[in-house]
Each structure stands twice: as C-alpha cells, then as structure tokens.
Amino acid sequence: MAAGERMKMRKATAWTAGAGALALLLSGCEAPSGGDSDLVIGTENLGGYNPVNGYSVDGNSPFYDGLLRLQEDPGSGKMPELAPALAAEDPQPNADSTKWTVKLRDDVTFSDGSDFDAKDVAATYEAIVDPEVASESVDAFRMIKTVKTPDDHTVVFELDEPTPTFTSRLAVGILPSEAIEEGTPAADWKVNSEPVGTGAYTLDSLTEDTAVLKARDDYWRTTPELKSVTLQAYADTSALAAAVKDVKVSGAAVPPRSVDQIRGEGQEIYTARTADWRGLTLPSDNPFTKDQAVRKALNLAIDREKLVDEVLGGHGTPASTPVGEFYGDAYDSGAEFDFDLAEAKKLLDEAGWKAGSDGVRAKGGKKAVIDVTYPAGDTVRGDIAAEISAQLEQLGVKLSIKGQEWDEIEKDLAGQAIVYAGGEQPYNIDHQIRASLHTQTKTSGVFDNPANMAVPGGDELLDHAGVETDEAKADADYREVQSKYMDAPSYLIVAFLEHTYVADTEGWNIPDTTFEPHVHGSDWGPWWNLADWKKN
C-alpha cells in the first residue's frame, strides 16, 4: 500500500544498491560467492535498517524482534497469528481497547550487549509518533497518546481512541533507547546502516552492494544453525533475475511470470500468499479520470483473469478493492468488477466521451489519455502497465507510459497515474484499507491515497470502523466502504500478487512461508525466519 511505496523511496544514510551493483554488472564480474557464508541471497536494496522509519514494521527482520512475531501461513485462507516474542504473554486490553498492557521478557539482550527492558519499547514507539523524527510509519501509530513504563518489564500503551486491532502494531522491531536520535529525522539515524536489535543476526559488514550477516550464539529464542548470510544487491529486477538463473546467488525474489525460466540448477520455487495488490492510481487532475463514471468504466473494461494469467503467470488472484477474502467477514464478496466491455463503453458514451477518428475518445476537445508512470527497473509493474494499456485500447482510451525514479514520480501524484502497490501493513484491515482509500490527514504519508480522491461516505465509515470495539459492526462498516467504492472507484486495482522466490535450500529443513505484505525480498519468502533453519 501507500507506505509500501515509501519503503521504495527511503533515503537513508545507509548504502544504496544502485551505483555499486551497476558497476559490478558493467564490469562483467561475477557477484562474490559470499566467502564463508552459508547462504548468498540476491536483493535490490540494502540499508535503511531503521524500524522507527518503517523497516521491520511488520516484525520481520534478521536484526530485530517486535513485541509480537509472525507465524507461518496457516494455509486456511486466513491471516497468520501474531505470537508473543519480546512480550512475555499476549497483550491485554482494557474494556474499550484504549489501554494495552504488555508484560516483557526479562532474558533478552541487544546485539551491543545491553539489556532489553521497558524503556527501550517506550523510546521506540515514542520516536515513531514524534513529529521531529518524521517517521514514514506514523499514520499506523497515530492513536498512541503515551507509553508508560510502571516497571522494567511492563509497558502500558494509552491511546487517544479505542483501537481493537492494536496488536498488529506491536510487531515493529524494537531499538535500544540509546539508539534513538531525538529531534533528528529517522532517515538520518546511524541505525540505518548499523542496526542494533535483539534479533538473531548482526550486520557484520555493509558496502554499496554487499551486506554480511552473522548469527548470534546468544540469541534469546534459539541458537541459529545458519551462521552467516550474504546479501548481494543488483541494480534492478532484470539483473537480479539473471544472477539467479546463472546461480551467482543462492536465490532471490523473482518476477512471477518468469519464475520457471529463471530457476537455476539445484534451486526450488517457493511462493507466498500476500495482501500485496497492484493497480493504477487514477489522477484527480486529469479531466478524464476525475469523472467517477469514467473510473467505473475503466474498472469494468479490464479482464483481470487474463492479466493474472498472462502477466503474473497465474501467481495471483484478481482484485477490485484493497480487501481480499483473507479478511473474513470484513470482505464483501460482491465488491468485484466483472469484465464487461460493452457496459464500459456505454458508461463512457453516456458521460460524453465519444470515439474519435483515431479511435481515442474525446470530450470538449480533451482526449481520453492517461499519463502513466512506474518505477524504472520494476519489470512486473511495467508489464502490468502494458497489459492494462492494451486492454483499454478496446475502450478507446490511450495510456502514455514511462518509467521514472521515485523522486520524479513524487512530483506529480495527482496529475499522472502510478502503477501502484498496496499492503505494507496488512495484518489488520484498518491500515490496509485506510491508507488506500481514506483522504489524506495530517499523519498521512506521501503515498497514502496519492490522488487524494474520496470514496463518497468512505472517510466516515473508516473512521468509525477503526474505533468500533464490536467486530461485527466494524466488519459491516468495512463492507459498506467496499460497496460504495464500486460506484465511485478511486483506483484501477487489478490483482493480489503471489510472491515468487527461487532458492537453493538443499541440506536444510526450513519453515513454511508466511502471509506477506507488499514488501518482500531477502527478508521474506523462504528466508523470513532464518533463525529456525535446521540442518538435515
């Protein structure tokens, strides 16, 4: 979701992969073998290891633990559970979910040797909501009023509003209080390149294109058997896929359509269910897409099944809204756009957008043309844009597509469509749907609802659902938002992805994958729980 896009834009003081990896490729040199590493994983990004700024916000990192931690995907169509990690037991809410008490473990140390206690938890969460820190995750934690520490092993979160889904916010990685740089933007903190956490691994070294992780023999939860891991960065998805195919790395996240062709000798394919959706934002400044009838017509004109089969190689499911069936009773099964090109043409005709001699519709001298951008180097998003463009040609709509860097994309969020991704914090529906559909607030991130387009009545329903302690009533609100969205969609959402990975895990028994957010790569897939890899 929106915050997932912010992850792509993070400008940490840590090294970034681009220049060094590109130079490596141009030189014709092979990626390093990892030296003494037991595993070499290909990736696109290094650095930015600051949980206060969004890294490990879902509690998944080799460097950090959260109060709670993800479990394996149950495989039942539901979300995985969150189990106590740094918390000694399940968090306890008061009657109206405005106060949450968490008891902490007393046997945990940070990688710098300092003891973990309540002041570290308080400092981490207080930093996230501190305006001077400018955390990219602040909206998900907007309800935190104070964090109290009645003793060294108890934390009490006092909230501004009832938040029955607050447990999903308790998975963010915890920093030692000494690592908090008060009054300084989180993007500039030392931990971006020198992480200090309670996790199973430490960062032994970091260069522009290589990170080496070493296991902690004193890790509190288990003693990792996988002792060393190297992360090798490549400039883009194409270069990364080539490295996997040539077995220059043990594995990587790879584009779904080409996973079978990319797999190298001795490598296996791993997949993970996700809440990671793809589609187009629809610009509010465009005279064509600002009309809600037009936006509905665009949604009706897309054959989502075809797109999933041809662009994603079947590794995904059609989607029309940010809510999938994995949200249980909050999901509205009727909120799905059927492919109906005839109805789409009728809607555009009625709205006054008539086909011209060049096949492109027009109205009042304005053409039915949408400028579309996507992050350069992301082949999956580029392919999605091309398929949507081909399908919309049948409707008399033209897409003008170009790849750009995120800095450029950010300059015109309302005037162009973005090949967008959602689902950064999907483990409760509140953040999944709010970041996408709620109009922007003072805590919204740059990429939360980029076009700032409203679903009529949607804000009020989302605000109420977020504080409703009766789950059935909250679910009803979320279903109604989806129903209203069908009449006035603010996006062209097309699919939930299935993340695909190629990896050589020979000689190891590894945990099953978990249900994943938008962010994926070397911290996810078969590598999401490296501490629990066991030798055969």
Coordinates of C-alpha atoms in Angstrom, one line a residue:
M1 CA 0.0 0.0 0.0
A2 CA 1.0 3.6 0.2
A3 CA 3.5 3.1 2.9
G4 CA 5.0 0.3 0.9
E5 CA 5.8 2.8 -1.8
R6 CA 7.6 4.9 0.8
M7 CA 9.8 1.9 1.6
K8 CA 11.0 2.1 -2.0
M9 CA 11.8 5.8 -1.6
R10 CA 13.7 5.6 1.7
K11 CA 16.8 7.9 1.6
A12 CA 18.7 6.5 4.5
T13 CA 22.3 7.4 5.1
A14 CA 23.0 3.7 4.7
W15 CA 24.5 2.5 1.4
T16 CA 22.1 2.1 -1.5
A17 CA 22.5 -0.7 -4.0
G18 CA 22.3 1.1 -7.3
A19 CA 25.7 2.5 -8.4
G20 CA 27.9 -0.2 -7.0
A21 CA 25.7 -3.0 -8.3
L22 CA 25.5 -1.4 -11.7
A23 CA 29.3 -1.0 -11.9
L24 CA 29.6 -4.7 -10.9
L25 CA 27.4 -5.7 -13.8
L26 CA 29.1 -3.5 -16.3
S27 CA 32.5 -4.7 -15.4
G28 CA 31.4 -8.3 -16.2
C29 CA 32.5 -9.5 -12.8
E30 CA 30.5 -12.2 -11.1
A31 CA 28.9 -11.5 -7.7
P32 CA 31.1 -12.5 -4.8
S33 CA 30.4 -16.0 -3.6
G34 CA 29.9 -14.9 0.0
G35 CA 33.2 -16.1 1.3
D36 CA 32.4 -18.2 4.4
S37 CA 28.7 -17.5 4.1
D38 CA 26.3 -20.5 4.3
L39 CA 23.9 -18.6 2.0
V40 CA 24.0 -15.8 -0.6
I41 CA 20.7 -14.1 -1.3
G42 CA 20.2 -11.6 -4.2
T43 CA 18.3 -8.4 -3.5
E44 CA 17.7 -5.0 -4.9
N45 CA 18.1 -2.8 -1.8
L46 CA 20.5 -2.6 1.1
G47 CA 20.4 -0.3 4.1
G48 CA 17.6 1.6 5.7
Y49 CA 17.5 -0.7 8.7
N50 CA 15.6 1.6 11.0
P51 CA 12.4 0.2 12.5
V52 CA 11.3 3.7 13.5
N53 CA 11.2 4.6 9.8
G54 CA 9.3 1.6 8.5
Y55 CA 11.9 -1.2 8.3
S56 CA 10.5 -4.3 10.0
V57 CA 7.2 -2.6 10.8
D58 CA 5.6 -6.0 10.4
G59 CA 8.0 -7.6 12.8
N60 CA 10.1 -9.5 10.3
S61 CA 13.8 -8.9 10.3
P62 CA 17.1 -10.8 11.0
F63 CA 18.2 -7.8 13.1
Y64 CA 15.2 -7.0 15.2
D65 CA 12.3 -8.6 17.2
G66 CA 9.0 -7.0 18.0
L67 CA 6.8 -7.5 21.0
L68 CA 4.9 -9.9 18.8
R69 CA 6.1 -12.0 15.8
L70 CA 4.5 -13.5 12.7
Q71 CA 3.8 -17.2 12.5
E72 CA 3.8 -19.5 9.4
D73 CA 0.9 -19.1 6.9
P74 CA -1.9 -21.3 8.2
G75 CA -2.8 -22.2 4.7
S76 CA -6.5 -21.9 5.5
G77 CA -7.2 -18.6 3.7
K78 CA -6.8 -16.6 6.9
M79 CA -4.0 -14.4 8.2
P80 CA -1.2 -15.9 10.3
E81 CA -1.3 -15.4 14.0
L82 CA 0.9 -12.9 15.9
A83 CA 2.5 -14.7 18.9
P84 CA 4.5 -13.2 21.8
A85 CA 8.2 -12.5 21.1
L86 CA 9.7 -9.8 23.3
A87 CA 6.3 -9.8 25.0
A88 CA 6.2 -12.5 27.7
E89 CA 2.5 -13.1 27.1
D90 CA -0.4 -11.9 25.0
P91 CA -1.1 -8.1 25.3
Q92 CA -4.1 -7.3 27.5
P93 CA -6.5 -4.5 26.6
N94 CA -8.9 -2.7 28.9
A95 CA -12.7 -2.8 28.3
D96 CA -12.8 -0.3 25.4
S97 CA -9.3 -1.0 23.9
T98 CA -7.9 2.4 24.8
K99 CA -5.2 0.9 27.1
W100 CA -3.0 -2.0 26.3
T101 CA -0.7 -3.6 28.8
V102 CA 2.3 -5.7 27.7
K103 CA 4.4 -7.8 30.0
L104 CA 8.0 -8.2 28.7
R105 CA 10.6 -10.9 28.8
D106 CA 13.5 -10.5 31.2
D107 CA 16.1 -12.6 29.5
V108 CA 16.8 -10.7 26.3
T109 CA 19.9 -8.6 25.3
F110 CA 20.6 -6.4 22.3
S111 CA 23.4 -7.2 19.9
D112 CA 25.5 -4.5 21.6
G113 CA 25.3 -6.4 24.9
S114 CA 22.8 -4.1 26.7
D115 CA 19.7 -5.5 28.4
F116 CA 16.3 -5.2 26.8
D117 CA 13.6 -3.6 29.0
A118 CA 10.5 -1.4 29.0
K119 CA 12.4 1.9 28.4
D120 CA 13.5 0.6 25.0
V121 CA 10.0 -0.2 24.0
A122 CA 8.7 3.2 25.1
A123 CA 11.6 5.0 23.4
T124 CA 11.0 3.2 20.1
Y125 CA 7.2 3.9 20.0
E126 CA 7.6 7.5 21.2
A127 CA 10.0 8.1 18.4
I128 CA 7.6 6.8 15.8
V129 CA 5.0 9.3 16.8
D130 CA 7.4 12.2 17.3
P131 CA 6.8 14.8 14.6
E132 CA 10.5 15.8 14.6
V133 CA 11.5 12.2 13.8
A134 CA 9.3 12.3 10.6
S135 CA 8.7 8.5 10.7
E136 CA 7.3 7.1 7.5
S137 CA 5.1 4.8 9.5
V138 CA 3.4 7.4 11.8
D139 CA -0.1 7.0 10.4
A140 CA -0.4 3.4 11.6
F141 CA 0.5 4.5 15.1
R142 CA -1.4 7.8 15.1
M143 CA -3.6 6.7 18.1
I144 CA -0.8 6.4 20.6
K145 CA -1.1 9.1 23.3
T146 CA 1.5 8.0 25.8
V147 CA 3.7 4.9 26.5
K148 CA 4.2 4.3 30.3
T149 CA 6.6 2.0 32.0
P150 CA 5.4 1.1 35.5
D151 CA 8.3 -1.2 35.9
D152 CA 11.3 -2.5 33.9
H153 CA 9.2 -5.3 32.4
T154 CA 5.8 -3.7 31.8
V155 CA 4.7 -1.3 29.1
V156 CA 1.3 0.4 29.0
F157 CA 0.1 2.0 25.8
E158 CA -2.5 4.7 26.3
L159 CA -4.4 5.5 23.2
D160 CA -6.4 8.5 22.0
E161 CA -9.2 6.3 20.7
P162 CA -10.4 2.7 21.0
T163 CA -8.2 0.5 18.8
P164 CA -9.3 -3.2 19.0
T165 CA -6.7 -4.0 16.2
F166 CA -3.8 -2.5 18.1
T167 CA -2.0 -5.9 18.5
S168 CA -0.9 -5.7 14.8
R169 CA 1.1 -2.5 15.7
L170 CA 3.1 -4.5 18.3
A171 CA 5.3 -6.3 15.8
V172 CA 7.6 -3.4 14.9
G173 CA 11.2 -4.0 15.7
I174 CA 12.5 -2.6 19.0
L175 CA 15.6 -0.4 19.2
P176 CA 17.7 0.2 22.4
S177 CA 16.8 3.6 23.8
E178 CA 20.4 4.7 23.4
A179 CA 20.0 4.4 19.6
I180 CA 17.1 6.8 19.4
E181 CA 18.3 10.2 18.0
E182 CA 15.8 12.6 19.3
G183 CA 15.0 15.7 17.2
T184 CA 16.6 14.1 14.1
P185 CA 14.8 12.7 11.1
A186 CA 14.7 8.9 11.2
A187 CA 16.1 8.7 7.7
D188 CA 19.4 10.1 9.0
W189 CA 19.9 7.9 12.0
K190 CA 23.0 5.7 12.5
V191 CA 21.0 2.5 12.7
N192 CA 20.0 2.8 9.1
S193 CA 23.5 1.3 8.3
E194 CA 24.5 0.0 11.8
P195 CA 21.4 -1.8 13.2
V196 CA 21.3 -2.7 16.9
G197 CA 18.5 -5.1 17.8
T198 CA 17.5 -8.2 19.7
G199 CA 17.3 -10.3 16.5
A200 CA 19.1 -13.5 15.6
Y201 CA 21.7 -11.8 13.4
T202 CA 24.1 -8.8 13.4
L203 CA 25.3 -6.8 10.4
D204 CA 29.0 -7.7 10.2
S205 CA 29.7 -5.5 7.2
L206 CA 28.0 -3.3 4.7
T207 CA 29.2 -1.9 1.3
E208 CA 27.4 -0.4 -1.6
D209 CA 26.4 -3.8 -3.0
T210 CA 27.1 -6.4 -0.2
A211 CA 25.9 -7.0 3.3
V212 CA 27.2 -9.8 5.5
L213 CA 25.1 -11.1 8.4
K214 CA 26.5 -13.1 11.3
A215 CA 24.4 -15.3 13.6
R216 CA 24.2 -14.5 17.3
D217 CA 25.1 -17.5 19.5
D218 CA 23.4 -15.6 22.4
Y219 CA 20.1 -15.1 20.6
W220 CA 17.4 -15.4 23.2
R221 CA 14.9 -17.6 21.3
T222 CA 17.2 -20.2 19.7
T223 CA 20.8 -20.8 18.6
P224 CA 20.7 -20.3 14.8
E225 CA 22.3 -23.1 12.8
L226 CA 22.7 -20.9 9.7
K227 CA 25.8 -19.0 10.8
S228 CA 26.4 -16.5 8.0
V229 CA 24.4 -14.9 5.3
T230 CA 25.5 -12.6 2.5
L231 CA 23.0 -10.2 0.7
Q232 CA 24.2 -9.3 -2.7
A233 CA 22.5 -6.3 -4.4
Y234 CA 21.7 -5.8 -8.1
A235 CA 20.6 -2.8 -10.0
D236 CA 17.1 -3.9 -10.9
T237 CA 14.8 -6.9 -11.3
S238 CA 16.3 -8.0 -14.6
A239 CA 19.9 -8.0 -13.3
L240 CA 18.7 -9.9 -10.2
A241 CA 16.9 -12.5 -12.3
A242 CA 20.0 -13.0 -14.4
A243 CA 22.1 -13.6 -11.3
V244 CA 19.6 -16.2 -10.0
K245 CA 19.5 -18.0 -13.4
D246 CA 23.3 -18.1 -13.6
V247 CA 23.4 -19.4 -10.0
K248 CA 25.6 -16.4 -8.9
V249 CA 23.4 -16.3 -5.8
S250 CA 21.5 -19.0 -3.8
G251 CA 18.2 -17.3 -4.6
A252 CA 16.1 -14.2 -4.7
A253 CA 12.6 -12.9 -5.2
V254 CA 11.9 -13.1 -8.9
P255 CA 9.1 -11.9 -11.3
P256 CA 6.2 -14.4 -11.2
R257 CA 5.7 -14.8 -14.9
S258 CA 9.3 -16.0 -15.5
V259 CA 10.0 -17.9 -12.3
D260 CA 10.2 -21.3 -14.1
Q261 CA 12.6 -19.9 -16.7
I262 CA 14.8 -18.1 -14.0
R263 CA 15.2 -21.1 -11.7
G264 CA 18.8 -22.3 -11.9
E265 CA 20.3 -25.7 -11.2
G266 CA 19.6 -27.0 -7.7
Q267 CA 17.1 -24.3 -7.0
E268 CA 13.5 -24.7 -6.0
I269 CA 10.4 -22.4 -6.4
Y270 CA 8.8 -21.0 -3.2
T271 CA 5.6 -19.0 -3.1
A272 CA 3.8 -16.9 -0.5
R273 CA 0.3 -15.6 -0.3
T274 CA 0.1 -11.8 0.2
A275 CA -2.1 -8.8 0.7
D276 CA 0.2 -7.0 -1.9
W277 CA -2.1 -5.6 -4.6
R278 CA -1.3 -3.9 -7.9
G279 CA -3.2 -1.4 -10.0
L280 CA -3.2 2.2 -11.2
T281 CA -3.9 5.3 -9.2
L282 CA -6.3 7.5 -11.2
P283 CA -5.2 11.1 -11.3
S284 CA -7.7 13.7 -9.9
D285 CA -6.2 16.4 -12.1
N286 CA -6.9 14.6 -15.3
P287 CA -10.2 15.8 -16.9
F288 CA -10.9 12.3 -18.0
T289 CA -10.3 10.3 -14.8
K290 CA -11.8 12.8 -12.4
D291 CA -15.2 11.7 -13.5
Q292 CA -16.4 8.8 -11.4
A293 CA -18.4 7.3 -14.3
V294 CA -15.2 7.1 -16.2
R295 CA -13.4 5.4 -13.4
K296 CA -16.1 2.8 -13.1
A297 CA -15.9 2.2 -16.9
L298 CA -12.2 1.7 -16.7
N299 CA -12.6 -0.9 -14.0
L300 CA -15.3 -2.8 -16.0
A301 CA -13.1 -2.8 -19.1
I302 CA -10.3 -4.9 -17.5
D303 CA -10.2 -8.6 -17.9
R304 CA -8.4 -9.3 -14.6
E305 CA -8.3 -13.1 -15.1
K306 CA -6.4 -12.6 -18.3
L307 CA -4.0 -10.2 -16.7
V308 CA -3.2 -12.6 -13.8
D309 CA -2.6 -15.5 -16.2
E310 CA -0.5 -13.6 -18.8
V311 CA 1.4 -11.0 -16.7
L312 CA 1.7 -12.9 -13.4
G313 CA 1.9 -16.4 -14.8
G314 CA -1.1 -17.4 -12.7
H315 CA 0.7 -16.3 -9.5
G316 CA -2.0 -14.1 -8.2
T317 CA -5.7 -13.5 -7.9
P318 CA -8.0 -10.9 -9.5
A319 CA -8.8 -7.9 -7.2
S320 CA -11.1 -4.9 -7.4
T321 CA -10.6 -3.4 -4.0
P322 CA -7.8 -3.4 -1.4
V323 CA -9.7 -6.0 0.6
G324 CA -9.3 -9.7 -0.1
E325 CA -11.2 -12.7 1.2
F326 CA -8.4 -13.3 3.8
Y327 CA -10.1 -10.5 5.8
G328 CA -13.0 -12.9 6.6
D329 CA -16.3 -11.2 7.4
A330 CA -14.9 -7.7 6.6
Y331 CA -14.6 -8.8 2.9
D332 CA -17.6 -8.0 0.6
S333 CA -17.7 -10.8 -1.9
G334 CA -19.9 -8.7 -4.1
A335 CA -17.4 -5.9 -4.4
E336 CA -15.8 -7.3 -7.5
F337 CA -15.8 -5.8 -11.0
D338 CA -16.9 -8.3 -13.7
F339 CA -15.3 -7.8 -17.1
D340 CA -18.0 -6.1 -19.1
L341 CA -16.5 -4.1 -22.1
A342 CA -20.0 -3.3 -23.5
E343 CA -21.1 -1.7 -20.3
A344 CA -17.9 0.2 -20.0
K345 CA -18.4 1.7 -23.5
K346 CA -22.0 2.6 -22.6
L347 CA -20.8 4.5 -19.5
L348 CA -18.3 6.5 -21.4
D349 CA -20.8 7.2 -24.2
E350 CA -23.3 8.5 -21.6
A351 CA -20.6 10.6 -20.0
G352 CA -20.0 12.3 -23.3
W353 CA -16.7 10.7 -24.1
K354 CA -17.1 9.7 -27.8
A355 CA -14.8 7.7 -30.0
G356 CA -12.8 9.9 -32.4
S357 CA -11.5 9.1 -35.9
D358 CA -8.2 8.0 -34.4
G359 CA -10.0 5.6 -32.1
V360 CA -9.3 7.6 -29.0
R361 CA -12.3 9.0 -27.2
A362 CA -12.7 12.8 -26.6
K363 CA -15.0 15.3 -24.9
G364 CA -14.9 19.1 -25.2
G365 CA -11.6 19.0 -27.0
K366 CA -10.0 16.8 -24.3
K367 CA -8.7 13.4 -25.2
A368 CA -9.2 10.2 -23.1
V369 CA -5.5 10.0 -22.5
I370 CA -3.8 9.0 -19.2
D371 CA -0.2 9.6 -18.4
V372 CA 1.1 6.5 -16.5
T373 CA 4.4 6.1 -14.7
Y374 CA 6.0 3.2 -12.9
P375 CA 9.4 2.8 -11.0
A376 CA 12.0 2.3 -13.7
G377 CA 13.5 -1.2 -13.4
D378 CA 10.4 -2.9 -12.0
T379 CA 9.6 -5.2 -14.8
V380 CA 6.4 -6.5 -13.2
R381 CA 4.9 -3.1 -12.9
G382 CA 6.0 -2.3 -16.4
D383 CA 4.3 -5.4 -17.7
I384 CA 1.1 -4.6 -15.8
A385 CA 1.0 -1.1 -17.3
A386 CA 1.5 -2.6 -20.8
E387 CA -1.3 -5.1 -20.4
I388 CA -3.8 -2.5 -18.9
S389 CA -2.9 -0.2 -21.9
A390 CA -3.6 -3.0 -24.4
Q391 CA -6.9 -3.8 -22.8
L392 CA -8.1 -0.2 -22.5
E393 CA -7.3 0.4 -26.2
Q394 CA -10.5 -1.6 -26.9
L395 CA -12.4 1.1 -24.9
G396 CA -10.9 4.0 -26.8
V397 CA -8.6 5.0 -24.0
K398 CA -4.9 5.7 -24.5
L399 CA -2.2 5.2 -21.9
S400 CA 1.1 7.1 -22.2
I401 CA 3.6 5.0 -20.2
K402 CA 7.1 5.8 -18.9
G403 CA 9.4 4.5 -16.2
Q404 CA 10.8 7.1 -13.7
E405 CA 12.7 7.2 -10.5
W406 CA 10.6 7.7 -7.3
D407 CA 11.9 11.3 -6.8
E408 CA 10.3 12.2 -10.1
I409 CA 7.1 10.3 -9.6
E410 CA 6.5 12.1 -6.3
K411 CA 6.5 15.5 -8.1
D412 CA 3.1 14.8 -9.8
L413 CA 1.0 12.4 -7.8
A414 CA -2.4 14.0 -8.8
G415 CA -1.6 14.6 -12.5
Q416 CA -0.5 11.1 -13.6
A417 CA -1.4 7.5 -12.9
I418 CA 1.1 5.4 -10.9
V419 CA 1.4 1.6 -11.2
Y420 CA 0.8 1.3 -7.5
A421 CA 1.3 -1.3 -4.8
G422 CA -0.6 -1.7 -1.6
G423 CA -0.4 -3.8 1.5
E424 CA 2.6 -2.7 3.6
Q425 CA 0.9 -3.4 6.9
P426 CA -1.9 -5.9 6.1
Y427 CA -2.2 -7.7 9.4
N428 CA -5.3 -5.8 10.3
I429 CA -7.8 -4.4 7.8
D430 CA -7.8 -0.9 9.3
H431 CA -4.5 0.1 7.9
Q432 CA -4.8 -1.9 4.7
I433 CA -7.9 -0.1 3.6
R434 CA -7.4 3.2 5.3
A435 CA -4.0 4.0 3.7
S436 CA -5.5 3.4 0.3
L437 CA -9.0 4.9 0.5
H438 CA -9.1 7.5 3.3
T439 CA -8.5 11.0 2.1
Q440 CA -5.2 12.4 3.5
T441 CA -4.9 13.5 7.1
K442 CA -2.0 15.3 9.0
T443 CA -0.4 11.9 9.6
S444 CA -0.8 10.5 6.1
G445 CA 2.3 9.6 4.2
V446 CA 3.2 11.0 0.8
F447 CA 1.9 7.9 -1.0
D448 CA -1.2 7.4 1.1
N449 CA -4.1 7.8 -1.4
P450 CA -1.7 9.7 -3.8
A451 CA -4.5 11.3 -5.8
N452 CA -6.3 12.2 -2.5
M453 CA -9.6 11.0 -4.1
A454 CA -12.6 10.4 -1.8
V455 CA -15.0 7.5 -1.8
P456 CA -18.3 9.2 -1.0
G457 CA -19.0 8.5 2.6
G458 CA -15.9 6.4 2.9
D459 CA -14.0 8.5 5.4
E460 CA -16.7 8.5 8.0
L461 CA -17.2 4.7 7.7
L462 CA -13.4 4.1 8.0
D463 CA -13.1 6.5 11.0
H464 CA -15.9 4.7 12.8
A465 CA -14.8 1.1 11.9
G466 CA -11.3 1.9 13.3
V467 CA -12.6 2.6 16.8
E468 CA -15.5 0.1 16.8
T469 CA -15.0 -2.5 19.5
D470 CA -17.8 -4.7 18.2
E471 CA -16.0 -6.7 15.5
A472 CA -19.3 -7.5 13.6
K473 CA -20.2 -3.8 13.4
A474 CA -16.7 -2.9 12.3
D475 CA -16.9 -5.6 9.6
A476 CA -20.2 -4.2 8.4
D477 CA -18.6 -0.7 8.0
Y478 CA -15.7 -2.1 6.0
R479 CA -18.1 -4.0 3.7
E480 CA -20.1 -0.8 3.2
V481 CA -16.9 1.1 2.2
Q482 CA -16.3 -1.6 -0.4
S483 CA -19.8 -1.3 -1.7
K484 CA -19.6 2.5 -2.0
Y485 CA -16.2 2.1 -3.8
M486 CA -17.9 0.0 -6.5
D487 CA -19.9 3.1 -7.6
A488 CA -17.1 5.5 -7.3
P489 CA -13.7 3.7 -7.5
S490 CA -10.7 5.8 -6.9
Y491 CA -8.2 3.3 -8.4
L492 CA -8.0 0.7 -11.1
I493 CA -7.0 -2.3 -8.8
V494 CA -6.3 -5.5 -10.8
A495 CA -4.7 -8.2 -8.7
F496 CA -3.3 -9.5 -5.4
L497 CA 0.2 -10.9 -6.1
E498 CA 1.6 -14.2 -5.0
H499 CA 5.2 -13.6 -4.2
T500 CA 7.6 -15.9 -6.0
Y501 CA 11.1 -16.9 -5.0
V502 CA 13.8 -19.1 -6.3
A503 CA 16.1 -20.6 -3.7
D504 CA 18.6 -23.4 -3.1
T505 CA 17.8 -24.8 0.4
E506 CA 19.5 -28.2 -0.1
G507 CA 20.7 -29.6 3.2
W508 CA 18.2 -27.6 5.3
N509 CA 14.8 -28.1 6.8
I510 CA 13.1 -24.7 6.7
P511 CA 9.9 -23.2 8.0
D512 CA 6.9 -22.7 5.7
T513 CA 6.5 -19.2 4.2
T514 CA 4.2 -16.7 6.0
F515 CA 1.5 -14.5 4.6
E516 CA 3.4 -11.5 3.3
P517 CA 2.9 -7.7 3.0
H518 CA 3.8 -5.6 0.0
V519 CA 7.5 -5.5 1.0
H520 CA 9.3 -8.7 0.0
G521 CA 12.8 -9.9 -0.9
S522 CA 15.7 -11.2 1.2
D523 CA 13.8 -10.8 4.5
W524 CA 10.8 -12.8 3.2
G525 CA 10.0 -15.9 1.2
P526 CA 12.0 -19.0 2.4
W527 CA 14.3 -16.6 4.3
W528 CA 11.7 -14.9 6.6
N529 CA 12.7 -17.0 9.6
L530 CA 16.4 -17.8 9.1
A531 CA 16.9 -18.4 12.9
D532 CA 14.7 -21.5 12.6
W533 CA 16.5 -23.1 9.6
K534 CA 17.8 -26.5 10.7
K535 CA 20.4 -28.7 9.1
N536 CA 19.2 -32.0 7.7

